Coordinates of C-alpha atoms and ligand atoms in Angstrom, one line a residue:
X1 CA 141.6 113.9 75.5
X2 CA 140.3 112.5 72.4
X3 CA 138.0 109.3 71.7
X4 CA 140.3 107.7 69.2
X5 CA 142.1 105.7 72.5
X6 CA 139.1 103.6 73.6
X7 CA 139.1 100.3 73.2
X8 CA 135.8 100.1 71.4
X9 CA 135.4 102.6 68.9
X10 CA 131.7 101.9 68.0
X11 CA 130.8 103.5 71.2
X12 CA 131.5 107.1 69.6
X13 CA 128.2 108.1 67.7
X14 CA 127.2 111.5 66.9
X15 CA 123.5 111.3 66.4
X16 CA 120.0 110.4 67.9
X17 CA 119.0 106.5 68.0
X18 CA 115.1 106.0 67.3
X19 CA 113.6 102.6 66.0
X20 CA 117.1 101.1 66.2
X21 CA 118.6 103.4 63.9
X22 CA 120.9 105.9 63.8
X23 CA 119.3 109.5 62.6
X24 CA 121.6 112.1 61.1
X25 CA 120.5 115.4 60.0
X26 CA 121.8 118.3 58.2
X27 CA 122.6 120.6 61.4
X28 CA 124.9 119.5 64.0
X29 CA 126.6 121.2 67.6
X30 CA 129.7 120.8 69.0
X31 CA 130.5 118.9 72.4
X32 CA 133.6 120.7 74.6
X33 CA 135.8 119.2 77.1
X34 CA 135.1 120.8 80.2
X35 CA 138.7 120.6 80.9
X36 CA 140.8 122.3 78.1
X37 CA 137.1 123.8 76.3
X38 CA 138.2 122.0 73.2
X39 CA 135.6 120.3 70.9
X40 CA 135.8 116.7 71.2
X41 CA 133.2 116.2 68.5
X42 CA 130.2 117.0 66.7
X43 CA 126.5 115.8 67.2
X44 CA 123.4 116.3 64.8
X45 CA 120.6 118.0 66.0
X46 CA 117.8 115.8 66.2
X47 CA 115.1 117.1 63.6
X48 CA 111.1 117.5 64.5
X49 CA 110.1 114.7 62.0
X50 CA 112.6 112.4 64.2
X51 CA 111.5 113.1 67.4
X52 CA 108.0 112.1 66.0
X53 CA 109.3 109.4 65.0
X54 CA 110.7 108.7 68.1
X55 CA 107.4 108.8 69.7
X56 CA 105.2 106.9 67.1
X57 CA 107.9 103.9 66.9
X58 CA 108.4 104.0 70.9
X59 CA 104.6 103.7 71.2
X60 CA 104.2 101.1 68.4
X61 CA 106.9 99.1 70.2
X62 CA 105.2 98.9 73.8
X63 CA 102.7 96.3 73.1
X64 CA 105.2 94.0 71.9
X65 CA 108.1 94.4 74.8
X66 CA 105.6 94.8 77.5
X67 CA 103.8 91.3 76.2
X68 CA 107.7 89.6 76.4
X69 CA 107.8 87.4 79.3
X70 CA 109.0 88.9 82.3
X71 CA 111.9 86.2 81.6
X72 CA 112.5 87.5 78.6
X73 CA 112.1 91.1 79.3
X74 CA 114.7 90.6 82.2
X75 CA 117.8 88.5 80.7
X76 CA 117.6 91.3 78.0
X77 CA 118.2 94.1 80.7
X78 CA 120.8 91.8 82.5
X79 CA 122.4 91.2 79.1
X80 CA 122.4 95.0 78.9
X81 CA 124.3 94.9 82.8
X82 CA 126.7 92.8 81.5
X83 CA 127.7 94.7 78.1
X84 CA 127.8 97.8 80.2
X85 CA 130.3 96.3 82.9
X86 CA 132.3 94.7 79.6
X87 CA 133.0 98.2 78.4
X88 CA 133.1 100.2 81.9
X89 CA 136.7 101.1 80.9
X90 CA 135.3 102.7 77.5
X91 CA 132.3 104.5 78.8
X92 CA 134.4 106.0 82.1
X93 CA 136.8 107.9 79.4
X94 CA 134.1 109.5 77.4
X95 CA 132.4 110.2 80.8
X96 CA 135.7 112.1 81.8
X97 CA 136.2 113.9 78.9
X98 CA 132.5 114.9 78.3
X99 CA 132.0 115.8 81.8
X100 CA 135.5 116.2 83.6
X101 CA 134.7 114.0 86.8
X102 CA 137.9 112.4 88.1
X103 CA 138.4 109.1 86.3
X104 CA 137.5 107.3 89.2
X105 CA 134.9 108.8 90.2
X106 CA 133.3 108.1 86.4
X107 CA 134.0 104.2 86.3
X108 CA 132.3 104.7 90.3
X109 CA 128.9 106.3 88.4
X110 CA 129.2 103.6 85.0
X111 CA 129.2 100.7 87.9
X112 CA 126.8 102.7 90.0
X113 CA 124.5 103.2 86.6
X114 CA 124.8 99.7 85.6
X115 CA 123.6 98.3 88.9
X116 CA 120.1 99.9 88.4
X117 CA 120.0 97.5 85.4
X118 CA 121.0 94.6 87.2
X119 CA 118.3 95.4 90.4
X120 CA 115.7 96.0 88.0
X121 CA 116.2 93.4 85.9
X122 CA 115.4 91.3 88.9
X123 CA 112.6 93.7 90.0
X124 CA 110.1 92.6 86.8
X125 CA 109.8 89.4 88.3
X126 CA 108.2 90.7 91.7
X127 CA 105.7 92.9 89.5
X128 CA 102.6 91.2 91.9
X129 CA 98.9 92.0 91.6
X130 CA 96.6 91.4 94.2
X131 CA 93.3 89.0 94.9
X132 CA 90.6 91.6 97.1
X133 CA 88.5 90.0 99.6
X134 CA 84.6 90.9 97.9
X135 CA 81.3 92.6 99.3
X136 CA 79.4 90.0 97.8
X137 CA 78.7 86.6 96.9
X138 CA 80.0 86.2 92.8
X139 CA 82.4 88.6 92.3
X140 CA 86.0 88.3 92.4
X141 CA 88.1 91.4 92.4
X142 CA 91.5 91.7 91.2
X143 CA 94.5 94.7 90.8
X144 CA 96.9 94.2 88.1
X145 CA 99.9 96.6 88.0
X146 CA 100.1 97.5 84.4
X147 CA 103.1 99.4 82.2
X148 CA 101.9 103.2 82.4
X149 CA 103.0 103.5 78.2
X150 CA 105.7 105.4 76.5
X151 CA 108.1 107.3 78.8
X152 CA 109.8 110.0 77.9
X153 CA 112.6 111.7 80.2
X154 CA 115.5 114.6 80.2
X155 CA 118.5 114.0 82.4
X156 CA 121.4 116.1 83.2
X157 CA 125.3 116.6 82.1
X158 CA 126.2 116.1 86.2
X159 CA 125.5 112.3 85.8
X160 CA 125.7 111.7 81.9
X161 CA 125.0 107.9 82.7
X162 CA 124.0 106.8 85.7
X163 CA 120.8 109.1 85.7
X164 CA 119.6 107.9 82.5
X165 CA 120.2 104.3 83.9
X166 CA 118.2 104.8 87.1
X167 CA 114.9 106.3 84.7
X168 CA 115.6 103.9 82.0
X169 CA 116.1 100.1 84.0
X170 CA 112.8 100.3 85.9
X171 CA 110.9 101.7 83.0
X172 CA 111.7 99.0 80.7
X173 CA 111.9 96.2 82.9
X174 CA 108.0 97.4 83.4
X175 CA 107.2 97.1 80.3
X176 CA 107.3 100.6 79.2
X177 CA 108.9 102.3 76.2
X178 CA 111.7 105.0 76.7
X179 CA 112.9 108.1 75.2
X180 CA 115.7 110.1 76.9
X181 CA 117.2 113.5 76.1
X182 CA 120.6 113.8 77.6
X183 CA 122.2 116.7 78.3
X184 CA 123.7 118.8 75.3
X185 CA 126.8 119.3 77.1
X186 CA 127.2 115.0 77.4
X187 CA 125.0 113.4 74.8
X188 CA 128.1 110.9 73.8
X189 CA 127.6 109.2 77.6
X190 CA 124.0 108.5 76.4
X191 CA 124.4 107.6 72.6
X192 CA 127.3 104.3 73.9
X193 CA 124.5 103.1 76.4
X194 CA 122.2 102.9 72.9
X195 CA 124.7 101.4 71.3
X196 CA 125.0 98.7 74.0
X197 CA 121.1 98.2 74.1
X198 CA 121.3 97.1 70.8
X199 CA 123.8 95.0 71.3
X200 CA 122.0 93.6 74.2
X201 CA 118.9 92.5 71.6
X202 CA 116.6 95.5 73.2
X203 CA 114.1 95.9 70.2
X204 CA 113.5 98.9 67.9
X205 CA 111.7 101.3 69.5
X206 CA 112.3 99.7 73.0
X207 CA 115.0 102.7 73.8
X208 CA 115.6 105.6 71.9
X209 CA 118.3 108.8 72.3
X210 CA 117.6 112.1 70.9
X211 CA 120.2 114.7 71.4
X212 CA 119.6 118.6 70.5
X213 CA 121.0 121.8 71.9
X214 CA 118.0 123.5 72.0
X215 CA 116.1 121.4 75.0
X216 CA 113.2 124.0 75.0
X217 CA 111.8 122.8 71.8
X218 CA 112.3 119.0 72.5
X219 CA 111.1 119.5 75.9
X220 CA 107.5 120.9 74.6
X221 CA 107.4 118.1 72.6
X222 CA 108.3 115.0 75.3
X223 CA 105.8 116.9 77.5
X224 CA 102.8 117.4 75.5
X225 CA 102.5 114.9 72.9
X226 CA 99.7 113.0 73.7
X227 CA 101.4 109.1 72.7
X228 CA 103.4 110.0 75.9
X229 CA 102.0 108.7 79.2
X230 CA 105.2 109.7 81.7
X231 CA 107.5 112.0 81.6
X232 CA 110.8 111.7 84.4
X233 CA 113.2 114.9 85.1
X234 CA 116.5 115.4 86.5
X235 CA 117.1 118.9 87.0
X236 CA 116.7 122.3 88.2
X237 CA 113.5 123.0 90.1
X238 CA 113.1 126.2 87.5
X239 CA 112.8 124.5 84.5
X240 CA 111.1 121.4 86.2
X241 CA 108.4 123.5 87.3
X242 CA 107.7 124.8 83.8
X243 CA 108.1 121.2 82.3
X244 CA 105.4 120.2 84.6
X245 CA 102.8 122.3 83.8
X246 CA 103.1 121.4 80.2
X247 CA 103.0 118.0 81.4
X248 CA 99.5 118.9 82.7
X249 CA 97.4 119.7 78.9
X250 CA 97.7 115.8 78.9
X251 CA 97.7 115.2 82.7
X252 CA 100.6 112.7 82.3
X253 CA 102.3 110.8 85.3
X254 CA 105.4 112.6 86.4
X255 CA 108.7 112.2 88.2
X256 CA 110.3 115.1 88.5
X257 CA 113.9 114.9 90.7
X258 CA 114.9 118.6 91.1
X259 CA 117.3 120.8 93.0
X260 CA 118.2 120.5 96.6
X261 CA 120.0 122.9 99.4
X262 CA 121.6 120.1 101.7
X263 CA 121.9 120.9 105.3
X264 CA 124.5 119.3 106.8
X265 CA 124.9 119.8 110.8
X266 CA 128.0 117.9 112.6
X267 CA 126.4 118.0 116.4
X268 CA 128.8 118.6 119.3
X269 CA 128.8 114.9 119.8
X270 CA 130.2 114.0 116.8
X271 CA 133.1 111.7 115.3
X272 CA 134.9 114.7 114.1
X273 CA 137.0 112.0 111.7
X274 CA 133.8 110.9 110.4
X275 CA 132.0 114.1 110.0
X276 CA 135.1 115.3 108.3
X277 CA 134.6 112.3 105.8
X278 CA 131.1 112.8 105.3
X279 CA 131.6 116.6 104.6
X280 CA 134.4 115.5 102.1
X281 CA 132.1 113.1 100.4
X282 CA 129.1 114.5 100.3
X283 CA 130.9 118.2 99.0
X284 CA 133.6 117.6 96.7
X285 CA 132.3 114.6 94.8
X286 CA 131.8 115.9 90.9
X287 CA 133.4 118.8 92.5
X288 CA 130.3 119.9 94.1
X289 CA 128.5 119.3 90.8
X290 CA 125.3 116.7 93.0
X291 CA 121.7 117.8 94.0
X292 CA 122.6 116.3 97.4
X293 CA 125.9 117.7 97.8
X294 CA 126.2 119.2 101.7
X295 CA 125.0 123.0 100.8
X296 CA 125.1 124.6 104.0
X297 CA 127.4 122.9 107.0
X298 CA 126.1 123.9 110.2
X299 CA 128.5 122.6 112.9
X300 CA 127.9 123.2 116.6
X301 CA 130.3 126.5 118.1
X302 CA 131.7 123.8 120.6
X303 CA 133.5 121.7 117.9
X304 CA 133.8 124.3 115.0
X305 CA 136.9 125.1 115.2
X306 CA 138.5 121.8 115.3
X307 CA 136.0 120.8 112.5
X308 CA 137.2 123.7 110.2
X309 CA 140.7 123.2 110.8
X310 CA 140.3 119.3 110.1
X311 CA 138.7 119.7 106.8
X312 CA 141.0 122.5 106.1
X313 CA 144.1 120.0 106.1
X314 CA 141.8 117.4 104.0
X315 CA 141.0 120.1 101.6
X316 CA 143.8 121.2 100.6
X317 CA 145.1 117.6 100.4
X318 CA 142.4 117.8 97.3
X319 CA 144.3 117.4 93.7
X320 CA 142.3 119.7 91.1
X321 CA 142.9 118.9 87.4
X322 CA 142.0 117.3 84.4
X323 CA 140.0 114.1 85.0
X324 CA 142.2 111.6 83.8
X325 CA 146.0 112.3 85.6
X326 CA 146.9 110.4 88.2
X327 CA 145.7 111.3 91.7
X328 CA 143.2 114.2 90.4
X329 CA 140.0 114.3 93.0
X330 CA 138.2 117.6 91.7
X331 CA 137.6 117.9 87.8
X332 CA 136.6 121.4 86.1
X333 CA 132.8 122.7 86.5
X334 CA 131.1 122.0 83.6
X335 CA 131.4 125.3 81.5
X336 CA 131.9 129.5 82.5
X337 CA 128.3 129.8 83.5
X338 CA 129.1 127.5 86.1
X339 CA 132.3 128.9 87.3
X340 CA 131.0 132.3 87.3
X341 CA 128.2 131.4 89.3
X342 CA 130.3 130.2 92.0
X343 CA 132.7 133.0 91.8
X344 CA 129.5 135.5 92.5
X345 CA 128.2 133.6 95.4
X346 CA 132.0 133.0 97.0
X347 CA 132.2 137.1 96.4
X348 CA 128.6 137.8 97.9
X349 CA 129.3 135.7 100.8
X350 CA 132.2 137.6 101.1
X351 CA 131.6 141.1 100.9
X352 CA 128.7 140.7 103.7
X353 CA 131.1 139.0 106.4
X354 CA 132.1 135.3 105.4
X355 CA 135.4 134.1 106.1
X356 CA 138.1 132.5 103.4
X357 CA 139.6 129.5 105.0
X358 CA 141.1 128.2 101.9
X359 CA 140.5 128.4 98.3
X360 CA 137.8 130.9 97.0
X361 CA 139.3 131.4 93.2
X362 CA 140.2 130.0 90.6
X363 CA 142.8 127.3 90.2
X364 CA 145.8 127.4 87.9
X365 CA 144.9 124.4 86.5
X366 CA 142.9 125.5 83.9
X367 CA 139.9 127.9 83.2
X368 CA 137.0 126.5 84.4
X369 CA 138.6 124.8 87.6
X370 CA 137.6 126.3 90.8
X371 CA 139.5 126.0 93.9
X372 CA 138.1 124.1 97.1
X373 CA 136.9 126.3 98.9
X374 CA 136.1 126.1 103.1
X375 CA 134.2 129.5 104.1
X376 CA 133.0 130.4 107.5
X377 CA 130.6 132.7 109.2
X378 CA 127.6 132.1 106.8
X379 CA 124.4 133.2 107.8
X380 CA 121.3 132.9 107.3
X381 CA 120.9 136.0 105.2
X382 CA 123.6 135.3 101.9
X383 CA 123.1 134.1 99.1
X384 CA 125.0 131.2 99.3
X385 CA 123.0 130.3 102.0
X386 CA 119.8 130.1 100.2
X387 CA 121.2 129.0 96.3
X388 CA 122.0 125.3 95.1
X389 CA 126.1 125.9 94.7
X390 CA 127.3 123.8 92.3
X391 CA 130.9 124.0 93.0
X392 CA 133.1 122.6 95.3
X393 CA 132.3 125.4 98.4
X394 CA 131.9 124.5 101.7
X395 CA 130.4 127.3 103.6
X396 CA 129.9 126.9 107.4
X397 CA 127.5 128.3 109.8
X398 CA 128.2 127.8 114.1
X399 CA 125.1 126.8 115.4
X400 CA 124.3 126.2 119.7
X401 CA 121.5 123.7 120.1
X402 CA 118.9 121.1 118.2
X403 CA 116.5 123.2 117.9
X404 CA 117.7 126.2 116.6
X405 CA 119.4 123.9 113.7
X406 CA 116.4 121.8 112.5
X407 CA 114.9 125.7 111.8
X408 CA 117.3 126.8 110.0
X409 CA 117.9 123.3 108.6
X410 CA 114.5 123.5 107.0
X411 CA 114.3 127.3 106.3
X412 CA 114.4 126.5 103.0
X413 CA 112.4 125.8 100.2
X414 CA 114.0 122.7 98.8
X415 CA 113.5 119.0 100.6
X416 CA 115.9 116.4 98.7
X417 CA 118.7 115.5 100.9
X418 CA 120.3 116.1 104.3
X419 CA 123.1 114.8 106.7
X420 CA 123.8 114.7 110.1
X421 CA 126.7 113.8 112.5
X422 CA 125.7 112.3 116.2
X423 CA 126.3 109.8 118.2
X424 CA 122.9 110.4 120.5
X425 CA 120.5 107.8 119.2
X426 CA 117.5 109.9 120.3
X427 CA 118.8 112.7 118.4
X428 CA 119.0 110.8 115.6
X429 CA 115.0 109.9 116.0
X430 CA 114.6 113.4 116.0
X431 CA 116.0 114.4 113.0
X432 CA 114.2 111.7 111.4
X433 CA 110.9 113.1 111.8
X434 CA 112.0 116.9 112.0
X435 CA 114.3 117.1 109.1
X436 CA 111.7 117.9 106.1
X437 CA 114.0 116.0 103.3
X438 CA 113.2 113.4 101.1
X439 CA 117.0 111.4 102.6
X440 CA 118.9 111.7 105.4
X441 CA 122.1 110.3 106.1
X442 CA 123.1 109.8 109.5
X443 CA 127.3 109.8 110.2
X444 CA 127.2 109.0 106.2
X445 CA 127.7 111.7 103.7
X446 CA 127.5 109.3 100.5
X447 CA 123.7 107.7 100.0
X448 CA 123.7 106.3 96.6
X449 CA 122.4 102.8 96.4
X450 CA 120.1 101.7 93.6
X451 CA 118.1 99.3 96.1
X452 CA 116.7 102.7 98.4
X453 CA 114.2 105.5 97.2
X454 CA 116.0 108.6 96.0
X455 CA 114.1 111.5 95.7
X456 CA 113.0 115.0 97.8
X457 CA 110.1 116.2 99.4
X458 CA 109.3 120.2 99.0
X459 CA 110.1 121.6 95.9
X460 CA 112.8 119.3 95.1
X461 CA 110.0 117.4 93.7
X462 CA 107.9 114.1 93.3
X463 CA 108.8 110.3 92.8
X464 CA 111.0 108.3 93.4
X465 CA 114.0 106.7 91.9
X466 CA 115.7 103.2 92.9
X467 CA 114.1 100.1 94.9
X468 CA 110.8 99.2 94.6
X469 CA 109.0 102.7 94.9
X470 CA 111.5 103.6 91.4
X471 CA 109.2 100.7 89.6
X472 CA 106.0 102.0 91.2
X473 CA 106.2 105.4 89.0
X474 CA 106.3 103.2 86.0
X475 CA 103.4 100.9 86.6
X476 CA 99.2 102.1 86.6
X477 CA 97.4 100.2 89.0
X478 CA 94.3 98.6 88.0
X479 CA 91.0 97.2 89.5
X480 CA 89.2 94.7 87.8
X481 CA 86.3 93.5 89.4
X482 CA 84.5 89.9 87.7
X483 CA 80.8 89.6 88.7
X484 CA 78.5 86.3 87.9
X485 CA 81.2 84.2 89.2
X486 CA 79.0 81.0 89.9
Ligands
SIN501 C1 122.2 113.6 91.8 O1 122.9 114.6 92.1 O2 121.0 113.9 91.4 C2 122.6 112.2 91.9 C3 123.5 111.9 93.0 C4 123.5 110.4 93.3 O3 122.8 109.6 92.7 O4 124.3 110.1 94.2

């Protein structure tokens, strides 16, 4: 795959966007298809002096874009939307050959992306303050919900677009500034949104891309720099941990939207069909590649069999291959670190007593392409068990009653997402307030929706993302109290 087929060529650029302008600079990386590891381009690293710049014009631009009318302000973002739909076809391909998600699955996330634009852009116009009743005669006390400043944000190669979208569409349609650095492994997802926000008449300064392959260095700088009032994170909980405490010498706001260990547990009264879809969903979408992909499956002894052999005829229904041929539902993993990864856990599980159902190796279809996998006979004590996968591996533990399965459910230290099959509507009360996740989908293995609050509890962090609590992390809340009112 190459870039020279798309439709609209000025969505390929190959370095950072601050002010408005496109920055080059004398050093540059390469960016590989994950699919045949060929380079499908080169990017310039973004320089220090640029990323200050960065800053100084995002924070110079604020006062002016968060003093637009909220009229303004909002057909600009919908303006944005609409651009973004116009070239969906566009930013799917580079998404696909950047990544390596199915090309379905990347016009799915471009849509899904762009919606968050759309919502918010109607959001800014419900940014209400508040009129106090007083403790005494005179005064008059008001809270105004205010911008929080210049935001700055990383975001991650799994979704190149749509988590940039989901940071970037409440922030500005608060009022706030934005700075995002993508992903080294998919910076061109990011650089074609800037080029559509300045198509869409977002001002200089208003939203800015830098792109670098050394994210330590850039990091430091988003986190500390004392301009910056918010940084947001998509990521692992290992490097979010140590982006937070920088983000503490300036005590900024933070979202931080980390790893997650999914449970999923099909009860013994349970749709099998529909547990089998949800497990399908929620496990082999971006070939495993989600924070709330289903981690662990715990299905109850009296339907595990039938489960397992259910899901095995789906899985192996599953077309691996390169993104963009016809019928392909499982892409590569994103590079060998990845793949290898996987491979150790599948061979941990396996040399202490899990079972190979189907799959666990690679597939023919190229290097990095892993096979889907079904193992059973997990426990508690593997590796697999207690690690974030990444990879499409389903590995299934039997479990006997409720109890026993909200433990183990929760013996973990992450909180983001979790699923579970029933039909008992009690149960399903239960699990509500016993399942310690941030989401829960009941007979549902697909969430998304940028209209609900997406986010963990635990160490799968703080925040968040979508509906009205996304616009909440981007807005200070402010007292004013007026006395000698005669
Ligand atoms: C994620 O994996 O963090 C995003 C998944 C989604 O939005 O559905």
């Amino acid at each position: 795959m190459s870039f020279s087929s798309l439709s609209n060529p000025e969505l390929i650029k190959n370095s950072s966007f601050i002010n408005g302008e496109w920055q080059q600079s004398q050093s540059n990386f390469d960016v590989f298809n994950p699919a045949d590891q060929k380079s499908l381009g080169y990017v310039s690293e973004v320089t220090p002096e640029q990323l200050e710049k960065s800053i100084n014009s995002a924070h110079a631009a604020q006062k002016e874009w968060r003093d637009k009318t909220v009229d303004e302000r909002s057909a600009i973002l919908r303006k944005w939307y609409d651009l973004i739909l116009a070239n969906q076809n566009d930013l799917a391909s580079i998404m696909t050959a950047e990544q390596g998600k199915p090309r379905k699955e990347a016009l799915g996330e471009v849509v899904y992306g762009a919606k968050y634009i759309e919502w918010y852009a109607e959001e800014a116009k419900r940014i209400n303050g508040d009129y106090l009743p007083v403790n005494q005669n005179g005064r008059r006390a008001l809270v105004l919900r205010r911008p929080v400043g210049v935001v700055t944000s990383i975001t991650p190669w799994n979704f190149p677009g749509a988590m940039i979208l989901r940071k970037a569409a409440p922030a500005l349609a608060a009022g706030c500034t934005f700075i995002v650095k993508p992903s080294e492994l998919t910076p061109y997802s990011a650089l074609a949104l800037a080029q559509l926000s300045a198509e869409a008449g977002i001002p200089a300064g208003v939203f800015n891309v830098v792109v670098g392959s050394n994210a330590q260095p850039i990091g430091e700088v988003l986190t500390t720099h004392p301009k910056v009032s918010k940084f947001s994170f998509t990521g692992s909980t290992q490097v979010g941990k140590k982006l937070l405490s920088q983000c503490a010498s300036t005590v900024k706001k933070t979202s931080m939207e980390l790893g997650g260990n999914a449970p999923f547990i099909a009860f013994e009264d349970a749709d099998l069909d529909v547990a089998v879809k949800g497990a399908m969903g929620s496990k082999f979408r971006n070939a495993g590649q989600t924070c709330v992909c289903a981690n662990r499956l715990f299905v109850h002894r009296d339907i595990h069999d039938e489960f397992v052999a259910k899901l095995k005829t789906k899985v192996e229904e599953l077309k691996v291959g390169e993104g963009n041929q016809e019928g392909t539902n499982v892409g590569p993993l994103i590079d060998e670190k990845a793949i290898a990864k996987v491979e150790q856990l599948v061979a941990q599980a396996i040399e202490t007593g899990a079972q190979i159902i189907t799959g666990a190796g690679r597939s023919e279809a190229g290097q990095q392409f892993y096979l889907p996998t079904i193992l059973t006979d997990v426990t508690p004590e593997m590796d697999i068990f207690n690690s974030e996968i990444f990879g499409p591996v389903a590995s299934i533990i039997s479990f006997e009653s409720e109890e026993e399965v909200i433990k183990l459910a929760n013996q973990t230290e992450y909180g983001l997402c979790s699923y579970a099959f029933t039909q008992n509507m009690n149960r399903v009360f239960r699990l509500t307030e016993q399942l310690e996740f941030g989401m829960l989908g009941i007979n549902e293995g697909v969430l998304s929706n940028p209209a609900a609050p997406f986010g963990g509890v635990k160490e799968s962090g703080m925040g968040r993302e979508g509906g009205r609590w996304g616009i909440d992390d981007y807005l200070e809340t402010k007292y004013v109290c007026i006395g000698d009112v005669k």
